[in-house]
mmCIF file of N, CA and C in Angstrom:
data_model
loop_
_atom_site.group_PDB
_atom_site.id
_atom_site.type_symbol
_atom_site.label_atom_id
_atom_site.label_comp_id
_atom_site.label_asym_id
_atom_site.label_seq_id
_atom_site.Cartn_x
_atom_site.Cartn_y
_atom_site.Cartn_z
ATOM 1 N N UNK A 22 11.812 8.845 -14.900
ATOM 2 C CA UNK A 22 12.241 8.411 -13.583
ATOM 3 C C UNK A 22 11.328 7.278 -13.107
ATOM 4 N N UNK A 23 11.930 6.219 -12.647
ATOM 5 C CA UNK A 23 11.175 5.078 -12.139
ATOM 6 C C UNK A 23 10.552 5.425 -10.794
ATOM 7 N N UNK A 24 9.285 5.114 -10.639
ATOM 8 C CA UNK A 24 8.578 5.342 -9.378
ATOM 9 C C UNK A 24 8.800 4.141 -8.458
ATOM 10 N N UNK A 25 8.957 4.425 -7.181
ATOM 11 C CA UNK A 25 9.197 3.384 -6.184
ATOM 12 C C UNK A 25 7.954 3.172 -5.343
ATOM 13 N N UNK A 26 7.586 1.901 -5.182
ATOM 14 C CA UNK A 26 6.411 1.531 -4.406
ATOM 15 C C UNK A 26 6.847 0.625 -3.262
ATOM 16 N N UNK A 27 6.366 0.935 -2.070
ATOM 17 C CA UNK A 27 6.595 0.088 -0.900
ATOM 18 C C UNK A 27 5.409 -0.848 -0.757
ATOM 19 N N UNK A 28 5.677 -2.154 -0.778
ATOM 20 C CA UNK A 28 4.648 -3.182 -0.624
ATOM 21 C C UNK A 28 4.776 -3.763 0.778
ATOM 22 N N UNK A 29 3.700 -3.668 1.557
ATOM 23 C CA UNK A 29 3.692 -4.147 2.936
ATOM 24 C C UNK A 29 2.671 -5.281 3.024
ATOM 25 N N UNK A 30 3.158 -6.504 3.176
ATOM 26 C CA UNK A 30 2.298 -7.695 3.143
ATOM 27 C C UNK A 30 3.000 -8.807 3.910
ATOM 28 N N UNK A 31 2.283 -9.449 4.840
ATOM 29 C CA UNK A 31 2.905 -10.503 5.646
ATOM 30 C C UNK A 31 2.996 -11.841 4.922
ATOM 31 N N UNK A 32 2.175 -12.077 3.925
ATOM 32 C CA UNK A 32 2.233 -13.327 3.160
ATOM 33 C C UNK A 32 3.308 -13.198 2.081
ATOM 34 N N UNK A 33 4.341 -14.041 2.168
ATOM 35 C CA UNK A 33 5.442 -13.969 1.206
ATOM 36 C C UNK A 33 4.966 -14.220 -0.225
ATOM 37 N N UNK A 34 4.026 -15.149 -0.408
ATOM 38 C CA UNK A 34 3.571 -15.451 -1.770
ATOM 39 C C UNK A 34 2.753 -14.304 -2.359
ATOM 40 N N UNK A 35 1.900 -13.696 -1.568
ATOM 41 C CA UNK A 35 1.120 -12.557 -2.058
ATOM 42 C C UNK A 35 2.046 -11.369 -2.315
ATOM 43 N N UNK A 36 2.999 -11.146 -1.408
ATOM 44 C CA UNK A 36 3.969 -10.056 -1.586
ATOM 45 C C UNK A 36 4.740 -10.248 -2.891
ATOM 46 N N UNK A 37 5.150 -11.484 -3.171
ATOM 47 C CA UNK A 37 5.882 -11.769 -4.410
ATOM 48 C C UNK A 37 5.016 -11.513 -5.636
ATOM 49 N N UNK A 38 3.739 -11.876 -5.567
ATOM 50 C CA UNK A 38 2.820 -11.650 -6.685
ATOM 51 C C UNK A 38 2.633 -10.157 -6.939
ATOM 52 N N UNK A 39 2.447 -9.394 -5.882
ATOM 53 C CA UNK A 39 2.292 -7.941 -6.021
ATOM 54 C C UNK A 39 3.568 -7.345 -6.610
ATOM 55 N N UNK A 40 4.712 -7.759 -6.079
ATOM 56 C CA UNK A 40 5.998 -7.241 -6.552
ATOM 57 C C UNK A 40 6.199 -7.540 -8.031
ATOM 58 N N UNK A 41 5.955 -8.777 -8.449
ATOM 59 C CA UNK A 41 6.114 -9.137 -9.866
ATOM 60 C C UNK A 41 5.175 -8.326 -10.749
ATOM 61 N N UNK A 42 3.940 -8.141 -10.288
ATOM 62 C CA UNK A 42 2.963 -7.362 -11.044
ATOM 63 C C UNK A 42 3.454 -5.932 -11.236
ATOM 64 N N UNK A 43 3.930 -5.316 -10.165
ATOM 65 C CA UNK A 43 4.393 -3.929 -10.236
ATOM 66 C C UNK A 43 5.671 -3.800 -11.061
ATOM 67 N N UNK A 44 6.602 -4.732 -10.882
ATOM 68 C CA UNK A 44 7.847 -4.676 -11.640
ATOM 69 C C UNK A 44 7.599 -4.871 -13.132
ATOM 70 N N UNK A 45 6.626 -5.711 -13.474
ATOM 71 C CA UNK A 45 6.314 -5.919 -14.889
ATOM 72 C C UNK A 45 5.747 -4.654 -15.531
ATOM 73 N N UNK A 46 5.216 -3.758 -14.703
ATOM 74 C CA UNK A 46 4.693 -2.482 -15.200
ATOM 75 C C UNK A 46 5.744 -1.373 -15.122
ATOM 76 N N UNK A 47 6.970 -1.724 -14.725
ATOM 77 C CA UNK A 47 8.063 -0.763 -14.725
ATOM 78 C C UNK A 47 8.336 -0.041 -13.425
ATOM 79 N N UNK A 48 7.705 -0.477 -12.341
ATOM 80 C CA UNK A 48 7.935 0.167 -11.047
ATOM 81 C C UNK A 48 9.081 -0.509 -10.299
ATOM 82 N N UNK A 49 9.739 0.259 -9.469
ATOM 83 C CA UNK A 49 10.721 -0.269 -8.526
ATOM 84 C C UNK A 49 9.960 -0.599 -7.246
ATOM 85 N N UNK A 50 10.290 -1.713 -6.592
ATOM 86 C CA UNK A 50 9.538 -2.162 -5.421
ATOM 87 C C UNK A 50 10.461 -2.398 -4.240
ATOM 88 N N UNK A 51 10.013 -1.935 -3.085
ATOM 89 C CA UNK A 51 10.636 -2.232 -1.801
ATOM 90 C C UNK A 51 9.612 -3.046 -1.032
ATOM 91 N N UNK A 52 10.053 -4.090 -0.327
ATOM 92 C CA UNK A 52 9.124 -4.960 0.386
ATOM 93 C C UNK A 52 9.308 -4.872 1.893
ATOM 94 N N UNK A 53 8.190 -5.071 2.605
ATOM 95 C CA UNK A 53 8.196 -5.166 4.064
ATOM 96 C C UNK A 53 7.111 -6.156 4.465
ATOM 97 N N UNK A 54 7.341 -6.879 5.568
ATOM 98 C CA UNK A 54 6.368 -7.896 5.969
ATOM 99 C C UNK A 54 5.404 -7.443 7.059
ATOM 100 N N UNK A 55 5.550 -6.226 7.558
ATOM 101 C CA UNK A 55 4.570 -5.637 8.472
ATOM 102 C C UNK A 55 4.834 -4.143 8.576
ATOM 103 N N UNK A 56 4.003 -3.449 9.332
ATOM 104 C CA UNK A 56 4.123 -2.004 9.443
ATOM 105 C C UNK A 56 5.424 -1.539 10.060
ATOM 106 N N UNK A 57 5.929 -2.267 11.040
ATOM 107 C CA UNK A 57 7.203 -1.877 11.659
ATOM 108 C C UNK A 57 8.345 -1.956 10.652
ATOM 109 N N UNK A 58 8.375 -3.033 9.875
ATOM 110 C CA UNK A 58 9.402 -3.167 8.843
ATOM 111 C C UNK A 58 9.244 -2.079 7.785
ATOM 112 N N UNK A 59 8.003 -1.724 7.478
ATOM 113 C CA UNK A 59 7.752 -0.660 6.501
ATOM 114 C C UNK A 59 8.351 0.661 6.967
ATOM 115 N N UNK A 60 8.168 0.992 8.229
ATOM 116 C CA UNK A 60 8.725 2.241 8.753
ATOM 117 C C UNK A 60 10.244 2.231 8.652
ATOM 118 N N UNK A 61 10.858 1.082 8.905
ATOM 119 C CA UNK A 61 12.315 0.968 8.770
ATOM 120 C C UNK A 61 12.749 1.166 7.322
ATOM 121 N N UNK A 62 11.998 0.605 6.391
ATOM 122 C CA UNK A 62 12.338 0.727 4.963
ATOM 123 C C UNK A 62 12.174 2.167 4.464
ATOM 124 N N UNK A 63 11.284 2.920 5.086
ATOM 125 C CA UNK A 63 11.040 4.300 4.659
ATOM 126 C C UNK A 63 12.130 5.261 5.115
ATOM 127 N N UNK A 64 12.922 4.878 6.080
ATOM 128 C CA UNK A 64 13.941 5.758 6.639
ATOM 129 C C UNK A 64 14.945 6.171 5.558
ATOM 130 N N UNK A 65 14.838 7.411 5.122
ATOM 131 C CA UNK A 65 15.748 7.948 4.117
ATOM 132 C C UNK A 65 15.463 7.512 2.692
ATOM 133 N N UNK A 66 14.398 6.805 2.463
ATOM 134 C CA UNK A 66 14.043 6.268 1.140
ATOM 135 C C UNK A 66 12.888 7.070 0.551
ATOM 136 N N UNK A 67 13.007 7.484 -0.697
ATOM 137 C CA UNK A 67 11.893 8.169 -1.372
ATOM 138 C C UNK A 67 10.948 7.114 -1.939
ATOM 139 N N UNK A 68 9.690 7.207 -1.542
ATOM 140 C CA UNK A 68 8.666 6.267 -1.982
ATOM 141 C C UNK A 68 7.510 7.077 -2.565
ATOM 142 N N UNK A 69 6.987 6.624 -3.703
ATOM 143 C CA UNK A 69 5.913 7.343 -4.385
ATOM 144 C C UNK A 69 4.527 6.796 -4.055
ATOM 145 N N UNK A 70 4.470 5.580 -3.485
ATOM 146 C CA UNK A 70 3.202 4.937 -3.167
ATOM 147 C C UNK A 70 3.458 3.825 -2.165
ATOM 148 N N UNK A 71 2.478 3.589 -1.288
ATOM 149 C CA UNK A 71 2.519 2.452 -0.371
ATOM 150 C C UNK A 71 1.280 1.608 -0.626
ATOM 151 N N UNK A 72 1.503 0.312 -0.794
ATOM 152 C CA UNK A 72 0.406 -0.654 -0.905
ATOM 153 C C UNK A 72 0.543 -1.571 0.292
ATOM 154 N N UNK A 73 -0.492 -1.637 1.133
ATOM 155 C CA UNK A 73 -0.386 -2.398 2.367
ATOM 156 C C UNK A 73 -1.595 -3.291 2.617
ATOM 157 N N UNK A 74 -1.301 -4.450 3.191
ATOM 158 C CA UNK A 74 -2.333 -5.323 3.729
ATOM 159 C C UNK A 74 -2.875 -4.665 4.991
ATOM 160 N N UNK A 75 -4.042 -5.070 5.412
ATOM 161 C CA UNK A 75 -4.627 -4.552 6.644
ATOM 162 C C UNK A 75 -4.227 -5.404 7.842
ATOM 163 N N UNK A 76 -4.487 -6.701 7.763
ATOM 164 C CA UNK A 76 -4.255 -7.602 8.895
ATOM 165 C C UNK A 76 -2.866 -8.233 8.807
ATOM 166 N N UNK A 77 -1.987 -7.766 9.694
ATOM 167 C CA UNK A 77 -0.618 -8.288 9.760
ATOM 168 C C UNK A 77 -0.194 -8.344 11.214
ATOM 169 N N UNK A 78 0.705 -9.271 11.543
ATOM 170 C CA UNK A 78 1.270 -9.259 12.903
ATOM 171 C C UNK A 78 2.151 -8.031 13.070
ATOM 172 N N UNK A 79 2.519 -7.735 14.295
ATOM 173 C CA UNK A 79 3.305 -6.523 14.524
ATOM 174 C C UNK A 79 2.402 -5.322 14.365
ATOM 175 N N UNK A 80 2.761 -4.431 13.468
ATOM 176 C CA UNK A 80 1.929 -3.249 13.192
ATOM 177 C C UNK A 80 1.032 -3.536 11.989
ATOM 178 N N UNK A 81 -0.276 -3.410 12.184
ATOM 179 C CA UNK A 81 -1.214 -3.671 11.084
ATOM 180 C C UNK A 81 -1.277 -2.476 10.126
ATOM 181 N N UNK A 82 -1.967 -2.683 9.013
ATOM 182 C CA UNK A 82 -2.027 -1.661 7.978
ATOM 183 C C UNK A 82 -2.729 -0.384 8.390
ATOM 184 N N UNK A 83 -3.783 -0.472 9.188
ATOM 185 C CA UNK A 83 -4.502 0.732 9.615
ATOM 186 C C UNK A 83 -3.623 1.569 10.546
ATOM 187 N N UNK A 84 -2.908 0.914 11.452
ATOM 188 C CA UNK A 84 -1.999 1.631 12.346
ATOM 189 C C UNK A 84 -0.883 2.283 11.550
ATOM 190 N N UNK A 85 -0.342 1.558 10.571
ATOM 191 C CA UNK A 85 0.697 2.116 9.700
ATOM 192 C C UNK A 85 0.167 3.344 8.964
ATOM 193 N N UNK A 86 -1.015 3.236 8.386
ATOM 194 C CA UNK A 86 -1.616 4.349 7.650
ATOM 195 C C UNK A 86 -1.765 5.575 8.543
ATOM 196 N N UNK A 87 -2.313 5.388 9.715
ATOM 197 C CA UNK A 87 -2.500 6.525 10.639
ATOM 198 C C UNK A 87 -1.157 7.149 11.041
ATOM 199 N N UNK A 88 -0.178 6.293 11.296
ATOM 200 C CA UNK A 88 1.150 6.784 11.678
ATOM 201 C C UNK A 88 1.751 7.633 10.548
ATOM 202 N N UNK A 89 1.668 7.129 9.319
ATOM 203 C CA UNK A 89 2.250 7.844 8.182
ATOM 204 C C UNK A 89 1.550 9.169 7.929
ATOM 205 N N UNK A 90 0.237 9.191 8.045
ATOM 206 C CA UNK A 90 -0.516 10.418 7.783
ATOM 207 C C UNK A 90 -0.311 11.460 8.880
ATOM 208 N N UNK A 91 0.196 11.053 10.041
ATOM 209 C CA UNK A 91 0.463 11.979 11.143
ATOM 210 C C UNK A 91 1.857 12.603 11.059
ATOM 211 N N UNK A 92 2.699 12.102 10.139
ATOM 212 C CA UNK A 92 4.074 12.585 10.022
ATOM 213 C C UNK A 92 4.200 13.543 8.833
ATOM 214 N N UNK A 93 4.876 14.659 9.048
ATOM 215 C CA UNK A 93 5.034 15.655 7.976
ATOM 216 C C UNK A 93 5.776 15.078 6.774
ATOM 217 N N UNK A 94 6.726 14.193 7.002
ATOM 218 C CA UNK A 94 7.544 13.673 5.903
ATOM 219 C C UNK A 94 6.850 12.586 5.081
ATOM 220 N N UNK A 95 5.771 11.999 5.600
ATOM 221 C CA UNK A 95 5.120 10.891 4.892
ATOM 222 C C UNK A 95 3.624 11.106 4.639
ATOM 223 N N UNK A 96 3.072 12.189 5.124
ATOM 224 C CA UNK A 96 1.608 12.346 5.047
ATOM 225 C C UNK A 96 1.069 12.439 3.627
ATOM 226 N N UNK A 97 1.908 12.838 2.671
ATOM 227 C CA UNK A 97 1.403 12.994 1.308
ATOM 228 C C UNK A 97 1.700 11.797 0.406
ATOM 229 N N UNK A 98 2.279 10.745 0.952
ATOM 230 C CA UNK A 98 2.509 9.545 0.150
ATOM 231 C C UNK A 98 1.159 8.839 -0.038
ATOM 232 N N UNK A 99 0.739 8.614 -1.276
ATOM 233 C CA UNK A 99 -0.531 7.917 -1.501
ATOM 234 C C UNK A 99 -0.485 6.504 -0.917
ATOM 235 N N UNK A 100 -1.634 6.021 -0.473
ATOM 236 C CA UNK A 100 -1.716 4.741 0.239
ATOM 237 C C UNK A 100 -2.868 3.922 -0.340
ATOM 238 N N UNK A 101 -2.561 2.697 -0.757
ATOM 239 C CA UNK A 101 -3.583 1.755 -1.219
ATOM 240 C C UNK A 101 -3.657 0.616 -0.217
ATOM 241 N N UNK A 102 -4.853 0.325 0.275
ATOM 242 C CA UNK A 102 -5.056 -0.817 1.158
ATOM 243 C C UNK A 102 -5.488 -1.993 0.293
ATOM 244 N N UNK A 103 -4.770 -3.101 0.394
ATOM 245 C CA UNK A 103 -5.065 -4.320 -0.364
ATOM 246 C C UNK A 103 -5.285 -5.428 0.659
ATOM 247 N N UNK A 104 -6.539 -5.856 0.830
ATOM 248 C CA UNK A 104 -6.894 -6.705 1.966
ATOM 249 C C UNK A 104 -8.076 -7.610 1.638
ATOM 250 N N UNK A 105 -8.294 -8.594 2.494
ATOM 251 C CA UNK A 105 -9.477 -9.445 2.370
ATOM 252 C C UNK A 105 -10.685 -8.792 3.026
ATOM 253 N N UNK A 106 -10.449 -7.779 3.848
ATOM 254 C CA UNK A 106 -11.530 -7.092 4.556
ATOM 255 C C UNK A 106 -12.342 -6.234 3.591
ATOM 256 N N UNK A 107 -13.660 -6.383 3.637
ATOM 257 C CA UNK A 107 -14.482 -5.615 2.720
ATOM 258 C C UNK A 107 -15.744 -5.042 3.370
ATOM 259 N N UNK A 108 -15.780 -5.007 4.692
ATOM 260 C CA UNK A 108 -16.975 -4.451 5.327
ATOM 261 C C UNK A 108 -16.999 -2.940 5.103
ATOM 262 N N UNK A 109 -18.188 -2.382 4.892
ATOM 263 C CA UNK A 109 -18.293 -0.933 4.647
ATOM 264 C C UNK A 109 -17.698 -0.100 5.782
ATOM 265 N N UNK A 110 -17.842 -0.571 7.019
ATOM 266 C CA UNK A 110 -17.331 0.189 8.166
ATOM 267 C C UNK A 110 -15.803 0.255 8.153
ATOM 268 N N UNK A 111 -15.167 -0.868 7.878
ATOM 269 C CA UNK A 111 -13.700 -0.895 7.868
ATOM 270 C C UNK A 111 -13.172 -0.110 6.666
ATOM 271 N N UNK A 112 -13.833 -0.253 5.521
ATOM 272 C CA UNK A 112 -13.436 0.530 4.339
ATOM 273 C C UNK A 112 -13.509 2.028 4.644
ATOM 274 N N UNK A 113 -14.614 2.453 5.258
ATOM 275 C CA UNK A 113 -14.770 3.869 5.576
ATOM 276 C C UNK A 113 -13.703 4.324 6.562
ATOM 277 N N UNK A 114 -13.413 3.479 7.539
ATOM 278 C CA UNK A 114 -12.353 3.802 8.502
ATOM 279 C C UNK A 114 -11.025 4.023 7.771
ATOM 280 N N UNK A 115 -10.751 3.185 6.785
ATOM 281 C CA UNK A 115 -9.526 3.327 6.001
ATOM 282 C C UNK A 115 -9.504 4.615 5.192
ATOM 283 N N UNK A 116 -10.608 4.922 4.542
ATOM 284 C CA UNK A 116 -10.672 6.169 3.772
ATOM 285 C C UNK A 116 -10.554 7.381 4.689
ATOM 286 N N UNK A 117 -11.208 7.315 5.853
ATOM 287 C CA UNK A 117 -11.121 8.416 6.816
ATOM 288 C C UNK A 117 -9.688 8.608 7.304
ATOM 289 N N UNK A 118 -8.938 7.510 7.406
ATOM 290 C CA UNK A 118 -7.549 7.584 7.868
ATOM 291 C C UNK A 118 -6.612 8.077 6.770
ATOM 292 N N UNK A 119 -7.061 8.030 5.504
ATOM 293 C CA UNK A 119 -6.234 8.570 4.435
ATOM 294 C C UNK A 119 -5.940 7.638 3.273
ATOM 295 N N UNK A 120 -6.518 6.440 3.262
ATOM 296 C CA UNK A 120 -6.317 5.545 2.121
ATOM 297 C C UNK A 120 -6.951 6.158 0.881
ATOM 298 N N UNK A 121 -6.268 6.053 -0.254
ATOM 299 C CA UNK A 121 -6.802 6.586 -1.512
ATOM 300 C C UNK A 121 -7.623 5.549 -2.266
ATOM 301 N N UNK A 122 -7.212 4.276 -2.134
ATOM 302 C CA UNK A 122 -7.870 3.169 -2.837
ATOM 303 C C UNK A 122 -7.986 2.007 -1.871
ATOM 304 N N UNK A 123 -9.093 1.252 -1.962
ATOM 305 C CA UNK A 123 -9.306 0.049 -1.163
ATOM 306 C C UNK A 123 -9.539 -1.103 -2.132
ATOM 307 N N UNK A 124 -8.603 -2.048 -2.196
ATOM 308 C CA UNK A 124 -8.720 -3.211 -3.069
ATOM 309 C C UNK A 124 -8.869 -4.466 -2.228
ATOM 310 N N UNK A 125 -9.698 -5.387 -2.706
ATOM 311 C CA UNK A 125 -9.874 -6.637 -1.972
ATOM 312 C C UNK A 125 -9.152 -7.778 -2.670
ATOM 313 N N UNK A 126 -8.683 -8.701 -1.841
ATOM 314 C CA UNK A 126 -8.035 -9.922 -2.326
ATOM 315 C C UNK A 126 -9.107 -10.986 -2.502
ATOM 316 N N UNK A 127 -8.943 -11.879 -3.442
ATOM 317 C CA UNK A 127 -7.857 -11.894 -4.418
ATOM 318 C C UNK A 127 -8.023 -10.739 -5.402
ATOM 319 N N UNK A 128 -6.910 -10.240 -5.911
ATOM 320 C CA UNK A 128 -6.948 -9.083 -6.790
ATOM 321 C C UNK A 128 -6.571 -9.485 -8.212
ATOM 322 N N UNK A 129 -7.067 -8.701 -9.135
ATOM 323 C CA UNK A 129 -6.708 -8.859 -10.541
ATOM 324 C C UNK A 129 -5.481 -7.985 -10.801
ATOM 325 N N UNK A 130 -4.389 -8.551 -11.310
ATOM 326 C CA UNK A 130 -3.180 -7.748 -11.544
ATOM 327 C C UNK A 130 -3.425 -6.494 -12.387
ATOM 328 N N UNK A 131 -4.237 -6.599 -13.423
ATOM 329 C CA UNK A 131 -4.491 -5.421 -14.256
ATOM 330 C C UNK A 131 -5.265 -4.348 -13.501
ATOM 331 N N UNK A 132 -6.159 -4.758 -12.613
ATOM 332 C CA UNK A 132 -6.901 -3.801 -11.778
ATOM 333 C C UNK A 132 -5.943 -3.097 -10.818
ATOM 334 N N UNK A 133 -5.006 -3.857 -10.245
ATOM 335 C CA UNK A 133 -4.013 -3.261 -9.353
ATOM 336 C C UNK A 133 -3.204 -2.203 -10.101
ATOM 337 N N UNK A 134 -2.709 -2.548 -11.277
ATOM 338 C CA UNK A 134 -1.913 -1.594 -12.060
ATOM 339 C C UNK A 134 -2.750 -0.371 -12.426
ATOM 340 N N UNK A 135 -3.989 -0.584 -12.817
ATOM 341 C CA UNK A 135 -4.878 0.526 -13.155
ATOM 342 C C UNK A 135 -5.044 1.463 -11.963
ATOM 343 N N UNK A 136 -5.265 0.903 -10.775
ATOM 344 C CA UNK A 136 -5.430 1.730 -9.578
ATOM 345 C C UNK A 136 -4.132 2.435 -9.191
ATOM 346 N N UNK A 137 -3.005 1.763 -9.390
ATOM 347 C CA UNK A 137 -1.712 2.396 -9.108
ATOM 348 C C UNK A 137 -1.542 3.614 -10.014
ATOM 349 N N UNK A 138 -1.843 3.459 -11.305
ATOM 350 C CA UNK A 138 -1.725 4.589 -12.237
ATOM 351 C C UNK A 138 -2.667 5.733 -11.890
ATOM 352 N N UNK A 139 -3.767 5.443 -11.220
ATOM 353 C CA UNK A 139 -4.695 6.502 -10.818
ATOM 354 C C UNK A 139 -4.105 7.405 -9.740
ATOM 355 N N UNK A 140 -3.210 6.850 -8.914
ATOM 356 C CA UNK A 140 -2.652 7.655 -7.817
ATOM 357 C C UNK A 140 -1.192 8.031 -8.023
ATOM 358 N N UNK A 141 -0.497 7.355 -8.942
ATOM 359 C CA UNK A 141 0.907 7.660 -9.219
ATOM 360 C C UNK A 141 1.054 7.843 -10.723
ATOM 361 N N UNK A 142 1.400 9.013 -11.139
ATOM 362 C CA UNK A 142 1.599 9.252 -12.561
ATOM 363 C C UNK A 142 2.921 8.624 -12.992
ATOM 364 N N UNK A 143 2.901 7.861 -14.114
ATOM 365 C CA UNK A 143 4.143 7.209 -14.573
ATOM 366 C C UNK A 143 5.231 8.190 -14.952
#
């Protein structure tokens, strides 16, 4: 069964790069350009993993993460934060909110796939 990953990223070029990387590894991808769009995409959709940017207009990644972890239907979906932010305080805030992995941009495609496999079994 193909695993579905929701990619939440406001930069169209970065979103496309993430999507191509994941699709080349055999994953199905749903895209959203901010947290609000992500919530709309999740409505009735089974998702095995969410990869989200932190800083986005509309709903940012940290707000999205907290919202998802507070809902019974989405709290167990693994969450990877992929962002330019790398301060220890913000990273810890993300882990405390429920992020499983914190990756910084620019990212190595093979590292992304490796981290995805750590939280989603193929």
